PDB file of C-alpha atoms in Angstrom:
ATOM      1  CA  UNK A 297      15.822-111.204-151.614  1.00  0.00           C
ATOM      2  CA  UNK A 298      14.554-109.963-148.451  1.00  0.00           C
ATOM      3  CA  UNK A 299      17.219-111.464-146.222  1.00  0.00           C
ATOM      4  CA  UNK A 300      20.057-109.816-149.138  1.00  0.00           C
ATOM      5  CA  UNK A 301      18.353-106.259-148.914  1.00  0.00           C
ATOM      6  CA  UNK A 302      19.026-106.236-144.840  1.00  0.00           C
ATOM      7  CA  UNK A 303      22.358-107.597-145.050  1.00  0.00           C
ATOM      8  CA  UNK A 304      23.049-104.873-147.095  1.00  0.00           C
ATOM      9  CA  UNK A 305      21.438-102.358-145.082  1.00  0.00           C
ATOM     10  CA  UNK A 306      23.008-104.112-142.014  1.00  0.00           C
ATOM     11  CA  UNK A 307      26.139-103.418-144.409  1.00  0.00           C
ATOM     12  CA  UNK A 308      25.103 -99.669-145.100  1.00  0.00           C
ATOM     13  CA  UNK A 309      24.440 -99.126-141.294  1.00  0.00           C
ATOM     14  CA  UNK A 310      27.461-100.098-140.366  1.00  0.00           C
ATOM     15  CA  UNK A 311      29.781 -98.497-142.628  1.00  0.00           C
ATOM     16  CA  UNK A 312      27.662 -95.507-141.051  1.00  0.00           C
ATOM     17  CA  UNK A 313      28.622 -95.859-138.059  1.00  0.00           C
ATOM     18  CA  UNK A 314      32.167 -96.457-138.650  1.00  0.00           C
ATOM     19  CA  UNK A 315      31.977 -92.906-140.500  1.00  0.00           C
ATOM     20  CA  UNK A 316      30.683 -91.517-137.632  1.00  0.00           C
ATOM     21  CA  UNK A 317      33.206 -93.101-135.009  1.00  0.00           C
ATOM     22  CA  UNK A 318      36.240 -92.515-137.635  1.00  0.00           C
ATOM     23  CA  UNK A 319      34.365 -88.409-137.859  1.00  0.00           C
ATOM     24  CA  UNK A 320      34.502 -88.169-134.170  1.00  0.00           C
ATOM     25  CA  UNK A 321      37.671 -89.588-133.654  1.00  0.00           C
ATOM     26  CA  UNK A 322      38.997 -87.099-136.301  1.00  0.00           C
ATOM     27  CA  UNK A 323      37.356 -84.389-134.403  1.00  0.00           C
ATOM     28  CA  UNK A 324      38.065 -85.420-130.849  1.00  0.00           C
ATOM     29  CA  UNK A 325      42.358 -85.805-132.436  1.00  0.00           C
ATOM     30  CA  UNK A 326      42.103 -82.190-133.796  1.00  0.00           C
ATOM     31  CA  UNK A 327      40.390 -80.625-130.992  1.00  0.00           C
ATOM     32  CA  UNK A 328      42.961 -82.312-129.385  1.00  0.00           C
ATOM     33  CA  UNK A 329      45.667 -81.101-130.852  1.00  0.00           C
ATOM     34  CA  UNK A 330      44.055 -77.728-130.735  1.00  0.00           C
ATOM     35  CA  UNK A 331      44.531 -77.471-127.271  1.00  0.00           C
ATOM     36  CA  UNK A 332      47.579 -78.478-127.048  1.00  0.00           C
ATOM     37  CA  UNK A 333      48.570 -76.146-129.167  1.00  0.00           C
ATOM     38  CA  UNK A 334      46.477 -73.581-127.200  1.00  0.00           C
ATOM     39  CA  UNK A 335      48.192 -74.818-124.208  1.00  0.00           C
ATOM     40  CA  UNK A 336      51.639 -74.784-125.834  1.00  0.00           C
ATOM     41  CA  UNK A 337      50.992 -71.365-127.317  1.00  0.00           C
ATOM     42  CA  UNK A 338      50.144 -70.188-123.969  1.00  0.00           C
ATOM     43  CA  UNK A 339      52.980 -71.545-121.676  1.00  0.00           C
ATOM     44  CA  UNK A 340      55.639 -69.972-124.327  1.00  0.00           C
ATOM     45  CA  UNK A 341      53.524 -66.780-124.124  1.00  0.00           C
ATOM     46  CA  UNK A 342      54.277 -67.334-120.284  1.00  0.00           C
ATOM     47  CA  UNK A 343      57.940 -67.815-120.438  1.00  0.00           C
ATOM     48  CA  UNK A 344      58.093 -64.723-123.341  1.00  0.00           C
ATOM     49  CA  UNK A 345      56.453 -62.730-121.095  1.00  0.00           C
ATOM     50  CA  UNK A 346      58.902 -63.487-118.089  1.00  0.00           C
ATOM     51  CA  UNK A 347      61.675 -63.547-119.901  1.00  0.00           C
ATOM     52  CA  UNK A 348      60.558 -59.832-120.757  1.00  0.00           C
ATOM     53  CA  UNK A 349      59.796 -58.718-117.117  1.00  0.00           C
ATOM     54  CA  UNK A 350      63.275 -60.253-116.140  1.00  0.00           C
ATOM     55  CA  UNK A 351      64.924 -58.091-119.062  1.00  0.00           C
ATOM     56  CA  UNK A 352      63.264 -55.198-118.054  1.00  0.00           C
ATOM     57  CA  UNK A 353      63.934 -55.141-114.312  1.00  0.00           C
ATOM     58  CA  UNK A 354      67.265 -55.897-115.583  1.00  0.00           C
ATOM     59  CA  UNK A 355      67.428 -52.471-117.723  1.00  0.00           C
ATOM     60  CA  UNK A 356      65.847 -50.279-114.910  1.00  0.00           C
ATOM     61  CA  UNK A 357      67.861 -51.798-112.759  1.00  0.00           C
ATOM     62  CA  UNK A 358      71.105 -50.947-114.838  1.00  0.00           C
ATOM     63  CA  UNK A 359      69.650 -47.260-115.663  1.00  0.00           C
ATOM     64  CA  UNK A 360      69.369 -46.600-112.008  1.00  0.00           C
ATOM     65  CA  UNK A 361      72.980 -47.972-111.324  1.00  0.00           C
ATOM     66  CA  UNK A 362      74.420 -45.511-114.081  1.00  0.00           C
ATOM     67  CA  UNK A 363      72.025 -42.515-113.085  1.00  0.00           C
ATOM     68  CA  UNK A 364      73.393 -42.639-109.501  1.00  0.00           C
ATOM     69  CA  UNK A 365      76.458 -42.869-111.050  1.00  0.00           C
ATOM     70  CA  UNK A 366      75.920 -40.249-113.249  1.00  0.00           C
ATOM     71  CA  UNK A 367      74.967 -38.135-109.858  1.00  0.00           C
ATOM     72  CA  UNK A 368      77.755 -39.193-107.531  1.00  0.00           C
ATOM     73  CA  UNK A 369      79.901 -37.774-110.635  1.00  0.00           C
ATOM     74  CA  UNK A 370      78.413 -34.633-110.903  1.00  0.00           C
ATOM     75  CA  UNK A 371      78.472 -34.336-107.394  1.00  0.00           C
ATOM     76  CA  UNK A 372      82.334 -35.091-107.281  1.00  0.00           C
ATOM     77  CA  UNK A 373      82.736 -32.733-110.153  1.00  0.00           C
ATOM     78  CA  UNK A 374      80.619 -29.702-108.465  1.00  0.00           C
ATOM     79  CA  UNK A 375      82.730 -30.439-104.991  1.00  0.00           C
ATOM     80  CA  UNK A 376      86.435 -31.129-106.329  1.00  0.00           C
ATOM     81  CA  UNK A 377      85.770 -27.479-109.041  1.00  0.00           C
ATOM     82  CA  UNK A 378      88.733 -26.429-109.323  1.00  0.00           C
ATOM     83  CA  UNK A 379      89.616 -22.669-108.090  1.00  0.00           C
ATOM     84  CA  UNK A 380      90.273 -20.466-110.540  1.00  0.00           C
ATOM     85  CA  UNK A 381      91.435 -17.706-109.008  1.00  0.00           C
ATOM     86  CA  UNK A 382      93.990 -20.225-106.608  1.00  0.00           C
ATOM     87  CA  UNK A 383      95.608 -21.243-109.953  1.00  0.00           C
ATOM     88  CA  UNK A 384      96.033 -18.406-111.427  1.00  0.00           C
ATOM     89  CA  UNK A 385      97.522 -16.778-107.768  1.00  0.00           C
ATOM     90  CA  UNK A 386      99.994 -19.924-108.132  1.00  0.00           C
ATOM     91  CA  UNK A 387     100.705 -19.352-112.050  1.00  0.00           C
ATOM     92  CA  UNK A 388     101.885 -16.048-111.199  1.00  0.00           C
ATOM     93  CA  UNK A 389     103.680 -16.535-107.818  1.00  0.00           C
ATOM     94  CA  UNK A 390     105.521 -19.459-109.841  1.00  0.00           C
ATOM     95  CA  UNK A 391     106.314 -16.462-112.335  1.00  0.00           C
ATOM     96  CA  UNK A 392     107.737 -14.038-109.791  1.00  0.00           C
ATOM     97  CA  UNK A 393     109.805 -17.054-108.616  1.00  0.00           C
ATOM     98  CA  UNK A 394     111.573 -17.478-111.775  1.00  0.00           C
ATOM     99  CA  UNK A 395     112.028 -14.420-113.082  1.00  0.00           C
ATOM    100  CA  UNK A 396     114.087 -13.982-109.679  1.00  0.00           C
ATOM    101  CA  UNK A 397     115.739 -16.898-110.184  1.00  0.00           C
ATOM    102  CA  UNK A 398     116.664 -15.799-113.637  1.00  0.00           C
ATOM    103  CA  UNK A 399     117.979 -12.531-112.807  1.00  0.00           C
ATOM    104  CA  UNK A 400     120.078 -14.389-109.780  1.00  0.00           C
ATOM    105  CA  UNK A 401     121.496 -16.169-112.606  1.00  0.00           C
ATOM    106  CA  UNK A 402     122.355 -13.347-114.667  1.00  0.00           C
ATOM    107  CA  UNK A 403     123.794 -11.829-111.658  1.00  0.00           C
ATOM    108  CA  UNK A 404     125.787 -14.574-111.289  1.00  0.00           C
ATOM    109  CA  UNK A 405     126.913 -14.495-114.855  1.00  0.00           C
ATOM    110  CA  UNK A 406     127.893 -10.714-114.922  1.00  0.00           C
ATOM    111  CA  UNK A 407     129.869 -11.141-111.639  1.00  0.00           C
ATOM    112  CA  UNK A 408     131.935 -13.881-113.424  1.00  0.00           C
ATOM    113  CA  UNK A 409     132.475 -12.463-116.673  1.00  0.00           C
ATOM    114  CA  UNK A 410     133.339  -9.277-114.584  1.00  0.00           C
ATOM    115  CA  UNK A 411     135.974 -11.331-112.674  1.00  0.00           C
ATOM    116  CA  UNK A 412     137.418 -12.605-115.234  1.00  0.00           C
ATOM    117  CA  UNK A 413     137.600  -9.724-117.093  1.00  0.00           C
ATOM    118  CA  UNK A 414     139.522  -8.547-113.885  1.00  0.00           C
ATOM    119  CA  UNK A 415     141.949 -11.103-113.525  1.00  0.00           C
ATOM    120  CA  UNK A 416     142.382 -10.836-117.861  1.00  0.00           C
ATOM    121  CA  UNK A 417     143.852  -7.301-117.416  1.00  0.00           C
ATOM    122  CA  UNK A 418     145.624  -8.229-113.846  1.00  0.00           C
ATOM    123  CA  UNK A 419     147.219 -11.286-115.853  1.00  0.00           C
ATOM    124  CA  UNK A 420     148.155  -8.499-119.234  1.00  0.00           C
ATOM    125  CA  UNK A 421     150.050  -6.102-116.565  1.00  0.00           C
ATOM    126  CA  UNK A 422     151.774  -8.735-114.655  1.00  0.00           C
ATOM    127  CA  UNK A 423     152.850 -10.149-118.029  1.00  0.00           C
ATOM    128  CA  UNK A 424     154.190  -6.286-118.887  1.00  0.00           C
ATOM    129  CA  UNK A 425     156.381  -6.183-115.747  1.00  0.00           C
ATOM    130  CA  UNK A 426     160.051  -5.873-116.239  1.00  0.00           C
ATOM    131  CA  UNK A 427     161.765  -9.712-114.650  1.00  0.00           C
ATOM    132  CA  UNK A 428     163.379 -10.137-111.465  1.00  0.00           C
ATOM    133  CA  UNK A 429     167.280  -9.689-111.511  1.00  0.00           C
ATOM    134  CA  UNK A 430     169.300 -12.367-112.286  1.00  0.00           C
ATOM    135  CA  UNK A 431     169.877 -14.850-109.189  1.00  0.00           C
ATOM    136  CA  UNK A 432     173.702 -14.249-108.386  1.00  0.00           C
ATOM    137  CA  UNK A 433     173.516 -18.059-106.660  1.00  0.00           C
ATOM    138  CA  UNK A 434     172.825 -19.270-110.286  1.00  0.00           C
ATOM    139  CA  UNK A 435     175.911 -16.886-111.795  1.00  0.00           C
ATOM    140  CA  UNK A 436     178.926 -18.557-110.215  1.00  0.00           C
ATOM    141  CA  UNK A 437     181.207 -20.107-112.089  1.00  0.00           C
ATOM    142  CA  UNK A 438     182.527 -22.834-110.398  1.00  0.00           C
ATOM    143  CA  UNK A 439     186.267 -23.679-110.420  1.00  0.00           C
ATOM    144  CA  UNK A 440     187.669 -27.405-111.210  1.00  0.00           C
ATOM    145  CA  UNK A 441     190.710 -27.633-108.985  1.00  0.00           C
ATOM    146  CA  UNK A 442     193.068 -30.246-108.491  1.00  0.00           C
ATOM    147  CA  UNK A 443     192.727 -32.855-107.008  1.00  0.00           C
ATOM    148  CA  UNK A 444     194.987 -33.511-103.657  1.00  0.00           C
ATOM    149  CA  UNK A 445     197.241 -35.953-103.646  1.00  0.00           C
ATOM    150  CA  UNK A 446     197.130 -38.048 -99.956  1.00  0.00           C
ATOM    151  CA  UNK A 447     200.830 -39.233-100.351  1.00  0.00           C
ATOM    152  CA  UNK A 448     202.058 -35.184 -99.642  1.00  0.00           C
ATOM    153  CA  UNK A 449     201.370 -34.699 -96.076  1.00  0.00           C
ATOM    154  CA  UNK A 450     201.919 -30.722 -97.162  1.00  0.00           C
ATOM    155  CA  UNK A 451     199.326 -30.368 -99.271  1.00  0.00           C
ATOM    156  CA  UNK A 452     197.022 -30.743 -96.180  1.00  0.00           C
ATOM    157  CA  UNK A 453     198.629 -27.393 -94.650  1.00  0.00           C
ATOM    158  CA  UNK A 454     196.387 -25.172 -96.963  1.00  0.00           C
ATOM    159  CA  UNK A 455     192.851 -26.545 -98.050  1.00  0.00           C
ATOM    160  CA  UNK A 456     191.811 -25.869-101.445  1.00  0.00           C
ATOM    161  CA  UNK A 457     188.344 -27.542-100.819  1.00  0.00           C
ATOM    162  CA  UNK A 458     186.345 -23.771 -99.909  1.00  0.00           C
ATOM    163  CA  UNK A 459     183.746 -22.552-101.833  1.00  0.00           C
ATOM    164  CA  UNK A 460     184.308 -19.856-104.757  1.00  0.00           C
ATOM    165  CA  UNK A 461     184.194 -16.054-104.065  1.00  0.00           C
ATOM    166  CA  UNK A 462     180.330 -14.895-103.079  1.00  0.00           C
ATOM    167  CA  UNK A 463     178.594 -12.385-106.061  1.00  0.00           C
ATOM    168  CA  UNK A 464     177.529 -10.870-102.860  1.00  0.00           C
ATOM    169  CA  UNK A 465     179.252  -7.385-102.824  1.00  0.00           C
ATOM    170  CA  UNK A 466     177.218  -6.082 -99.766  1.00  0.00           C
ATOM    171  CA  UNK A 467     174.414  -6.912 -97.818  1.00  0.00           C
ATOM    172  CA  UNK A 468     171.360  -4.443 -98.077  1.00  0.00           C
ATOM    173  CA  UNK A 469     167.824  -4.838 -96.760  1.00  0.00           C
ATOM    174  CA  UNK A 470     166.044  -6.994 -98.961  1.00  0.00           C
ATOM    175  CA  UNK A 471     162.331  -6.507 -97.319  1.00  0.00           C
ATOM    176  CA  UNK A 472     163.410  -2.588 -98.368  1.00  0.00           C
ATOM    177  CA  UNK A 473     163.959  -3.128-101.756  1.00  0.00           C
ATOM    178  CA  UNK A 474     160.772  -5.448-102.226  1.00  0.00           C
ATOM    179  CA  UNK A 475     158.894  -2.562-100.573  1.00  0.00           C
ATOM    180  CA  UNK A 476     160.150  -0.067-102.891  1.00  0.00           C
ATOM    181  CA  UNK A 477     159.571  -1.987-106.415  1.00  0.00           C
ATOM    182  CA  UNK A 478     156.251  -3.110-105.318  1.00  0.00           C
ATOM    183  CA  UNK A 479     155.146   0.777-104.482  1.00  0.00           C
ATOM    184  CA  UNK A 480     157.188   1.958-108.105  1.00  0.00           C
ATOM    185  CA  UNK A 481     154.794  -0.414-110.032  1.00  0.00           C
ATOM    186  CA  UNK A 482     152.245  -2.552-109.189  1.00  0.00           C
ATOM    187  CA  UNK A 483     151.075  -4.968-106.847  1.00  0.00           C
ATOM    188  CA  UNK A 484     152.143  -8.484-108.129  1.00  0.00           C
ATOM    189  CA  UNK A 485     150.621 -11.738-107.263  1.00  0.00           C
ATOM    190  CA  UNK A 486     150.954 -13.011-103.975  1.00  0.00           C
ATOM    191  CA  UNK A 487     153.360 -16.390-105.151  1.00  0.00           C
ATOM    192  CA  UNK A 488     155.420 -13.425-106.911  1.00  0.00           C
ATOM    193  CA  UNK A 489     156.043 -12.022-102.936  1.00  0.00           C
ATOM    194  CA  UNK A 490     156.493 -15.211-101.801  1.00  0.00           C
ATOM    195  CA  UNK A 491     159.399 -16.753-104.584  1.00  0.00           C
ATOM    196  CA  UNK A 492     161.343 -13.601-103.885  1.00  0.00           C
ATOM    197  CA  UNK A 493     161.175 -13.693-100.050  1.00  0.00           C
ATOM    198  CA  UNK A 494     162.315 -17.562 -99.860  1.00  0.00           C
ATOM    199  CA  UNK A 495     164.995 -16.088-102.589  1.00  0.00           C
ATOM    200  CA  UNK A 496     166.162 -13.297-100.492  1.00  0.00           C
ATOM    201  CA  UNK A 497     166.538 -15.330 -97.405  1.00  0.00           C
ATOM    202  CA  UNK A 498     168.598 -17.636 -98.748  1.00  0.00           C
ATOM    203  CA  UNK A 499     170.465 -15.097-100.432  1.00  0.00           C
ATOM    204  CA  UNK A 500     171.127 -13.748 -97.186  1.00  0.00           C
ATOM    205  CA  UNK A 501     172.261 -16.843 -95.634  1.00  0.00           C
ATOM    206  CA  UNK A 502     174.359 -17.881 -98.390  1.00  0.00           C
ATOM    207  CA  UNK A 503     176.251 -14.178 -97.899  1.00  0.00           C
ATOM    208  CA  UNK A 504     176.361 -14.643 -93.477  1.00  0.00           C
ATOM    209  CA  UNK A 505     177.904 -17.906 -94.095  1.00  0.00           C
ATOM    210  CA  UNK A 506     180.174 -16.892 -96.498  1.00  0.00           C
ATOM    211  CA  UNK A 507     181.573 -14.020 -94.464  1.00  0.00           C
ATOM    212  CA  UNK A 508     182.053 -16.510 -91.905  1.00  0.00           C
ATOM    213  CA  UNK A 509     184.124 -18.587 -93.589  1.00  0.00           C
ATOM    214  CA  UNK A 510     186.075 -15.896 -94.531  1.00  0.00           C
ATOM    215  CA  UNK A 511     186.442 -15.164 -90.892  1.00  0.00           C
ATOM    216  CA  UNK A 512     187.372 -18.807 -90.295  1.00  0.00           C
ATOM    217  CA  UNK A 513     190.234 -19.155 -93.159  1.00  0.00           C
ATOM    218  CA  UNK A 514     192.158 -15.788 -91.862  1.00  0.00           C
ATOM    219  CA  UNK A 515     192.136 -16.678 -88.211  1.00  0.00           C
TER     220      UNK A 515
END
């Protein structure tokens, strides 16, 4: 009986103990793990806190950049303002420039309405002038003669191969005459002057030769 009661104290004592060793192990594992979770809470608190210092130097940073840019733009503003009173001197020397120009054009205009006008009413009495004369060249009838037989020797004797009587009666001074009808009406176009001359000098070629030939079949 004795030797049963100490086993079992023997028995009690060291369940005891194993209590005890299995408590401190317990505590030693969860003070354990409390520190690491201290020490894990703290290093994160470490990196969250630089993390925020970087992102905040960041931001100032980036606030200063854009408040000297802010300044360097006011500055540019305040030094390129523009001038009022230069723009307005322009606006109204730009004015003066085209309402010259405009009346230049309207100047313009009037002359040529005013010159055709001119040339309208030059064109309407020209028109109402009474025509030339007749051209006496264009008037002669010409005269189918026979033809000459080359077997008669005689029929060379007299040539029948002159040309027709001239409309020219007399010769007068054609400059005079142009003269005279150009100071009894008006003054006509300068190609007017011009046909008529070329007209009167052949005219009085065509009568100078003709009186020479005259002159050449009585002699």
């Amino acid at each position: 009986m004795k030797h049963e009661r100490r086993r079992k104290l023997r028995i009690e004592q060291v369940r005891e103990q194993e209590r005890y060793i299995a408590l401190q192990i317990r505590t030693e594992v969860r003070q354990r793990r409390e520190r690491e979770l201290q020490n894990l809470e703290q290093e994160l608190k470490e990196e969250w806190e630089r993390q925020q210092r970087e992102k905040q130097e960041t931001l100032q940073k980036l606030y200063q950049d854009n408040l000297r840019v802010l300044g360097e733009g006011h500055r540019s503003a305040n030094e390129n303002k523009p001038d009022c009173e230069a723009i307005a001197q322009e606006n109204e020397e730009n004015k003066v420039r085209a309402d010259e120009q405009y009346r230049e054009h309207n100047r313009f205009i009037e002359a040529r309405k005013k010159a055709i006008q001119v040339e309208k009413e030059r064109a309407a009495k020209v028109a109402n002038l009474p025509s030339l004369p007749p051209n006496p060249i264009e008037n002669i009838e010409s005269r189918k003669l026979p033809g000459v037989k080359k077997s008669d020797v005689d029929a060379f004797s007299v040539t029948h191969y002159h040309m027709p009587e001239t409309a020219v009666d007399r010769e007068v001074d054609t400059a005079q005459v142009i003269y005279s009808f150009k100071l009894k009406n008006m003054q006509l176009p300068s190609v007017i002057f011009n046909v008529t001359g070329v007209f009167c000098s052949l005219s009085q070629r065509h009568g100078r030769w003709q009186r020479r030939r005259r002159g050449a079949c009585r002699s």
